[in-house]
Amino acid sequence: MKNNIDLKVRPRRLRNSKILRSLVSETKLDLDDLVYPLFIKSGKKIKIEIDSMPGIYQFSKDTVLNEIEELLKLKINKFILFGIPKEKDDYGSDSFADDGVIQTALRDIKKRFPDVFLITDVCFCEFTSHGHCGITKNNSLDNDTTIEYLQKQVVSHAKAGADMVAPSGMVDGSVKYIRKALDTNGFSSLPILSYSVKFASSFYSPFRDAAESMPKYGNRKKYQMDFKNSRETIKEVQLDISEGADIVMVKPAMVYLDIIKNIKKIVNVPIAAYNVSGEYSMVKAAAKMGWINEDKIMNEILFSIKRAGADIIITYFAKDFAKTKLNEN
Ligand code: PBG
C-alpha cells in the first residue's frame, strides 16, 4: 500500500550524527562533578583490595599518598575519607582523637597535597565496637548523647584540615549542633554536606566489608530511612537546610532517582548523590561474568544520576570514568 507520508516533526533529525547528538544532549557529566571515596586503615604499608569491590582498596596513611598522586594525574582531586581504626570501643574514641586514623591522615595528605579537597564522613559505625552509628544505650542508638560526640568528631576533623564535613549517621539535630560546634571553634566557613536522605539499604553491604562496619547486632532501621517512603525525604532535607546544611545528599542513588528529582524541585542548595558500594559491585560482578559492557553501563548509570538532578556524585567509579573518558553520543 502506498502511504502518502506527511510528517513535519521528525525527532530522528536530531539524532543523525554524533556531533549533532552531542550538541543537543541535555546532560553533561564532568570529572569535576565526581568525588572519590578512600578507605584509610590504621597502620603502615597497607594496600588491601576489597573482595566485594574490585579496584577499591583499604590504604594506610602512607600508601594513600601514592594513590592520591596517581588520582591527581587523572585529575581526580576531591575525596571523601573513611577511617578504620586500630581499636574500636563503645564510644568510637578514635573518631575524635587528635591522633586518630582520620586526623593523622588529613594532616599527612594536606601536607603533601595542599590543594586536594578532603571531605570527611562523620559517623561512628567504623569506630564503635558494636558497629552502630553513635553511642548506644540499652542496645539502641542514643540520639542526644551521640550529638555531643559528633561535635567532638567534627571539631577534630576541622582542626586536622578537613575542607568539608559530611554527617552520615541520620542522627536528629546533628546538622544544627555540628554547625554550632564548628562556629564556636572558629570554623564558621567550613561547609556541611549532610547525608540528609539516607535509606536503610542492602546496597551498603560491600562498603561494610571495606569499612569493617557491620553492626554486631540488629540493623540500622531505627535511624536510617524506610525505602518505601518518599514524602518523608522532603521533611529530612528541609530540616537539614533549616539547621544549616550547605549541601544535601541522597543515598543510595541508582534506585532512588525519583527522590533526587523530587528534591531538586523543592530545594535551592546543591544536591549530592551517593552511588554506593552495592551499585558498584553489581556492575563489576556482571562485567566479570562477561554479561555487560562495564564502561558503557557505568556511563549510563552516572549520567542517569546527573540527569535526575544530582550536582555532585560520590562514586567508586570516578577512577574508571576518568580513565575511559567515553564519548557516548
Ligand atoms: C556510614 C556510611 C555508610 C556508607 C557511607 N557512610 C555505611 C552505612 O550506613 O552502613 C555506605 C556507602 C556505600 O555503601 O558505599 N559511615
XYZ file of C-alpha atoms and ligand atoms in Angstrom:
345
model
C 0.000 0.000 0.000
C 1.327 3.427 -0.869
C 1.035 5.809 2.056
C 1.123 9.470 1.500
C 3.540 10.154 4.338
C 3.368 13.693 5.549
C 5.443 14.313 8.694
C 6.516 17.714 9.829
C 8.062 16.659 13.103
C 10.744 14.007 12.819
C 12.619 13.659 16.141
C 15.169 11.452 14.403
C 16.598 14.504 12.599
C 18.462 15.474 15.762
C 19.971 12.022 16.131
C 21.618 11.907 12.732
C 25.240 12.360 13.676
C 27.466 12.120 16.679
C 28.308 15.818 16.562
C 24.638 16.792 16.457
C 23.711 14.377 19.251
C 26.423 15.934 21.342
C 25.186 19.444 20.541
C 21.663 18.712 21.701
C 22.443 16.419 24.632
C 20.675 17.668 27.746
C 23.049 16.306 30.358
C 26.746 16.938 30.762
C 28.862 14.969 33.152
C 32.292 16.059 34.084
C 35.026 14.625 36.276
C 34.593 17.791 38.318
C 31.195 16.523 39.434
C 32.673 13.404 40.989
C 34.016 12.682 44.467
C 36.079 9.545 45.076
C 35.866 7.598 48.372
C 39.079 6.493 50.094
C 39.311 3.955 52.921
C 42.144 4.569 55.329
C 43.164 1.900 57.802
C 45.391 2.437 60.778
C 48.887 1.032 60.206
C 51.613 1.152 57.580
C 52.217 -0.167 54.056
C 48.654 -1.382 53.713
C 47.005 -1.819 50.337
C 44.305 -4.467 50.532
C 41.757 -4.923 47.768
C 38.166 -5.328 48.974
C 36.910 -8.708 47.714
C 33.428 -7.440 47.011
C 34.643 -4.166 45.432
C 37.273 -4.959 42.773
C 39.566 -1.977 42.193
C 38.839 -0.445 45.622
C 41.386 -0.759 48.401
C 41.988 -0.112 52.058
C 45.106 2.046 52.328
C 47.186 3.173 55.262
C 48.033 6.847 55.546
C 51.427 6.300 53.837
C 50.210 4.250 50.846
C 47.232 6.526 50.309
C 49.658 9.294 49.379
C 50.860 7.296 46.352
C 47.270 6.602 45.416
C 46.366 10.287 45.595
C 49.367 11.109 43.433
C 48.012 8.724 40.774
C 44.480 10.094 41.154
C 45.693 13.655 40.699
C 47.287 12.611 37.398
C 43.793 11.534 36.350
C 42.514 14.930 37.528
C 40.568 13.489 40.447
C 41.096 15.900 43.332
C 38.039 15.573 45.583
C 37.848 12.758 48.100
C 35.674 11.540 50.923
C 37.609 9.774 53.661
C 36.501 6.789 55.728
C 38.645 5.536 58.601
C 39.246 2.082 60.003
C 40.857 2.485 63.441
C 43.288 0.157 65.167
C 40.958 -0.211 68.102
C 37.215 0.122 68.426
C 35.329 0.834 71.630
C 31.817 1.699 72.791
C 32.294 5.416 72.140
C 34.286 5.232 68.907
C 37.090 7.143 70.637
C 39.474 7.010 67.683
C 36.959 9.001 65.630
C 37.555 12.143 67.692
C 41.152 11.578 68.840
C 43.802 14.038 67.735
C 45.960 11.125 66.667
C 43.034 9.137 65.226
C 43.331 7.435 61.855
C 41.375 10.166 60.044
C 43.002 13.118 61.809
C 46.541 11.904 61.092
C 45.661 11.050 57.500
C 44.126 14.502 56.996
C 47.297 16.199 58.209
C 49.596 13.984 56.115
C 47.544 14.366 52.950
C 47.208 18.135 53.328
C 50.926 18.491 53.978
C 51.849 16.679 50.771
C 48.919 17.843 48.602
C 47.614 21.163 49.957
C 45.236 21.628 47.041
C 43.186 18.456 47.243
C 39.661 18.774 48.611
C 39.023 16.475 51.559
C 35.552 15.662 52.810
C 35.261 13.571 55.965
C 32.467 11.135 56.629
C 31.265 11.960 60.120
C 29.944 8.809 61.740
C 30.770 6.205 64.349
C 29.950 2.876 62.764
C 33.547 2.187 61.674
C 34.832 3.188 65.105
C 32.474 1.564 67.607
C 32.828 -1.997 68.854
C 29.089 -2.547 68.320
C 29.158 -1.120 64.778
C 26.267 1.299 65.270
C 26.400 4.926 64.136
C 26.697 6.523 67.568
C 26.593 5.996 71.290
C 24.188 3.274 72.367
C 22.096 2.811 75.472
C 20.185 -0.409 76.093
C 21.228 -1.641 72.658
C 19.701 1.352 70.926
C 21.314 4.447 69.402
C 21.037 7.287 71.901
C 20.354 10.321 69.742
C 21.183 13.177 72.078
C 24.319 11.708 73.611
C 25.559 10.929 70.106
C 25.244 14.631 69.244
C 27.857 15.550 71.866
C 30.284 13.053 70.382
C 29.550 14.178 66.840
C 30.571 17.668 67.916
C 33.907 16.369 69.197
C 34.419 14.461 65.968
C 33.753 17.350 63.583
C 35.898 19.772 65.523
C 38.787 17.290 65.449
C 38.340 16.868 61.669
C 38.233 20.616 61.166
C 41.383 21.140 63.230
C 43.200 18.449 61.239
C 42.379 20.171 57.934
C 39.084 18.820 56.562
C 37.582 21.004 53.807
C 34.010 19.827 54.364
C 32.309 17.532 56.865
C 29.619 15.022 55.963
C 27.497 13.693 58.821
C 26.112 10.328 57.739
C 24.508 8.874 60.831
C 20.896 10.072 60.439
C 21.021 11.479 63.962
C 18.240 14.023 64.549
C 19.596 17.526 65.104
C 23.118 16.574 64.041
C 23.421 19.365 61.478
C 22.264 22.000 63.962
C 24.729 21.014 66.660
C 27.592 20.294 64.263
C 27.145 23.807 62.846
C 27.161 25.189 66.379
C 30.330 23.289 67.327
C 32.129 24.407 64.173
C 31.096 28.034 64.614
C 32.106 28.258 68.243
C 35.501 26.754 67.444
C 36.388 29.180 64.688
C 35.246 27.126 61.694
C 32.224 29.095 60.584
C 33.437 28.911 56.964
C 33.582 25.122 56.856
C 30.638 23.719 54.860
C 28.427 20.804 55.860
C 27.353 18.189 53.360
C 24.563 16.338 55.098
C 23.560 12.786 54.276
C 20.016 14.097 54.697
C 18.221 11.279 52.965
C 19.876 8.020 53.801
C 17.829 4.906 53.376
C 18.335 1.697 55.340
C 19.625 -0.129 52.298
C 21.066 -3.512 51.442
C 23.154 -1.750 48.816
C 25.702 -0.849 51.544
C 26.890 -4.360 52.307
C 30.155 -4.288 50.277
C 31.026 -0.982 51.999
C 30.667 -2.678 55.351
C 33.383 -5.154 54.257
C 35.548 -2.230 53.156
C 34.979 -0.146 56.279
C 34.666 -3.111 58.656
C 31.466 -1.560 59.977
C 28.825 -4.292 60.018
C 26.615 -3.809 63.106
C 27.277 -6.560 65.651
C 23.583 -6.821 66.485
C 20.373 -5.569 64.946
C 20.294 -3.295 61.923
C 20.094 0.422 61.187
C 16.357 0.697 60.581
C 15.760 2.732 63.734
C 17.751 5.635 62.306
C 18.134 5.196 58.536
C 15.012 5.748 56.450
C 12.458 3.265 55.200
C 12.995 2.889 51.457
C 9.269 2.763 50.891
C 8.968 6.447 51.782
C 9.220 9.463 49.526
C 7.360 12.365 51.209
C 9.400 11.888 54.339
C 12.535 12.778 52.362
C 11.184 16.313 51.968
C 10.908 16.643 55.718
C 14.502 15.465 56.157
C 16.044 17.817 53.589
C 14.049 20.817 54.719
C 15.002 20.168 58.311
C 18.696 19.828 57.473
C 18.699 23.000 55.405
C 16.990 24.893 58.201
C 19.694 23.627 60.569
C 22.445 24.863 58.255
C 23.267 22.116 55.749
C 25.064 23.632 52.745
C 24.605 20.579 50.533
C 22.089 17.756 50.947
C 22.646 14.200 49.856
C 20.502 11.306 48.750
C 21.855 7.822 49.294
C 21.836 5.319 47.588
C 21.478 6.834 44.124
C 20.549 4.351 41.411
C 17.218 3.109 42.669
C 16.361 6.482 44.255
C 16.425 8.719 41.175
C 12.800 9.649 41.813
C 13.843 11.053 45.197
C 16.695 13.094 43.696
C 14.389 14.518 41.070
C 11.738 15.380 43.600
C 14.128 17.125 45.966
C 15.667 19.092 43.120
C 12.300 20.742 42.550
C 11.955 21.751 46.161
C 15.335 22.926 47.448
C 17.809 25.530 46.265
C 21.020 24.060 47.664
C 23.315 21.740 45.681
C 22.322 18.094 45.720
C 24.764 15.242 46.080
C 24.021 11.603 45.383
C 25.999 8.647 46.694
C 26.413 5.938 44.076
C 27.038 3.344 46.778
C 29.114 0.213 47.081
C 26.431 -2.298 46.077
C 25.687 -0.335 42.926
C 29.371 -0.524 42.044
C 29.812 -4.190 42.962
C 26.839 -5.355 40.885
C 28.327 -3.779 37.769
C 31.771 -5.214 38.496
C 30.342 -8.683 39.094
C 28.224 -8.734 35.949
C 31.185 -7.435 33.929
C 33.404 -10.177 35.324
C 30.881 -12.708 34.067
C 31.113 -11.077 30.651
C 27.404 -10.246 30.697
C 27.560 -6.481 30.290
C 29.835 -3.803 28.882
C 31.198 -2.349 32.082
C 32.269 1.071 30.792
C 29.037 1.729 28.975
C 26.889 0.615 31.885
C 28.937 2.798 34.252
C 28.470 5.756 31.956
C 24.737 5.194 31.668
C 24.375 4.940 35.447
C 26.388 8.092 36.170
C 24.530 10.080 33.521
C 21.184 8.933 34.903
C 22.103 10.251 38.348
C 23.141 13.578 36.858
C 20.017 13.728 34.691
C 17.833 13.140 37.752
C 19.291 16.300 39.269
C 22.427 15.482 41.244
C 25.050 18.213 41.091
C 27.672 16.081 42.810
C 28.124 12.315 42.625
C 30.160 10.357 45.136
C 31.237 7.267 43.254
C 33.731 4.407 43.315
C 33.639 4.671 39.514
C 35.429 8.041 39.439
C 38.748 6.438 38.564
C 37.267 4.240 35.825
C 35.333 7.213 34.474
C 38.483 9.309 34.333
C 40.351 6.539 32.536
C 37.759 5.651 29.951
C 36.573 9.164 29.065
C 33.797 7.677 26.990
C 32.083 9.849 24.487
C 28.756 8.169 24.167
C 26.995 10.416 21.707
C 28.330 5.470 57.424
C 28.352 5.256 55.959
C 27.959 4.107 55.263
C 28.155 4.386 53.903
C 28.674 5.673 53.822
N 28.758 6.197 55.096
C 27.532 2.785 55.761
C 26.263 2.553 56.405
O 25.421 3.415 56.574
O 26.104 1.402 56.804
C 27.846 3.433 52.778
C 28.463 3.771 51.468
C 28.463 2.670 50.466
O 27.740 1.657 50.557
O 29.213 2.813 49.509
N 29.600 5.730 57.926
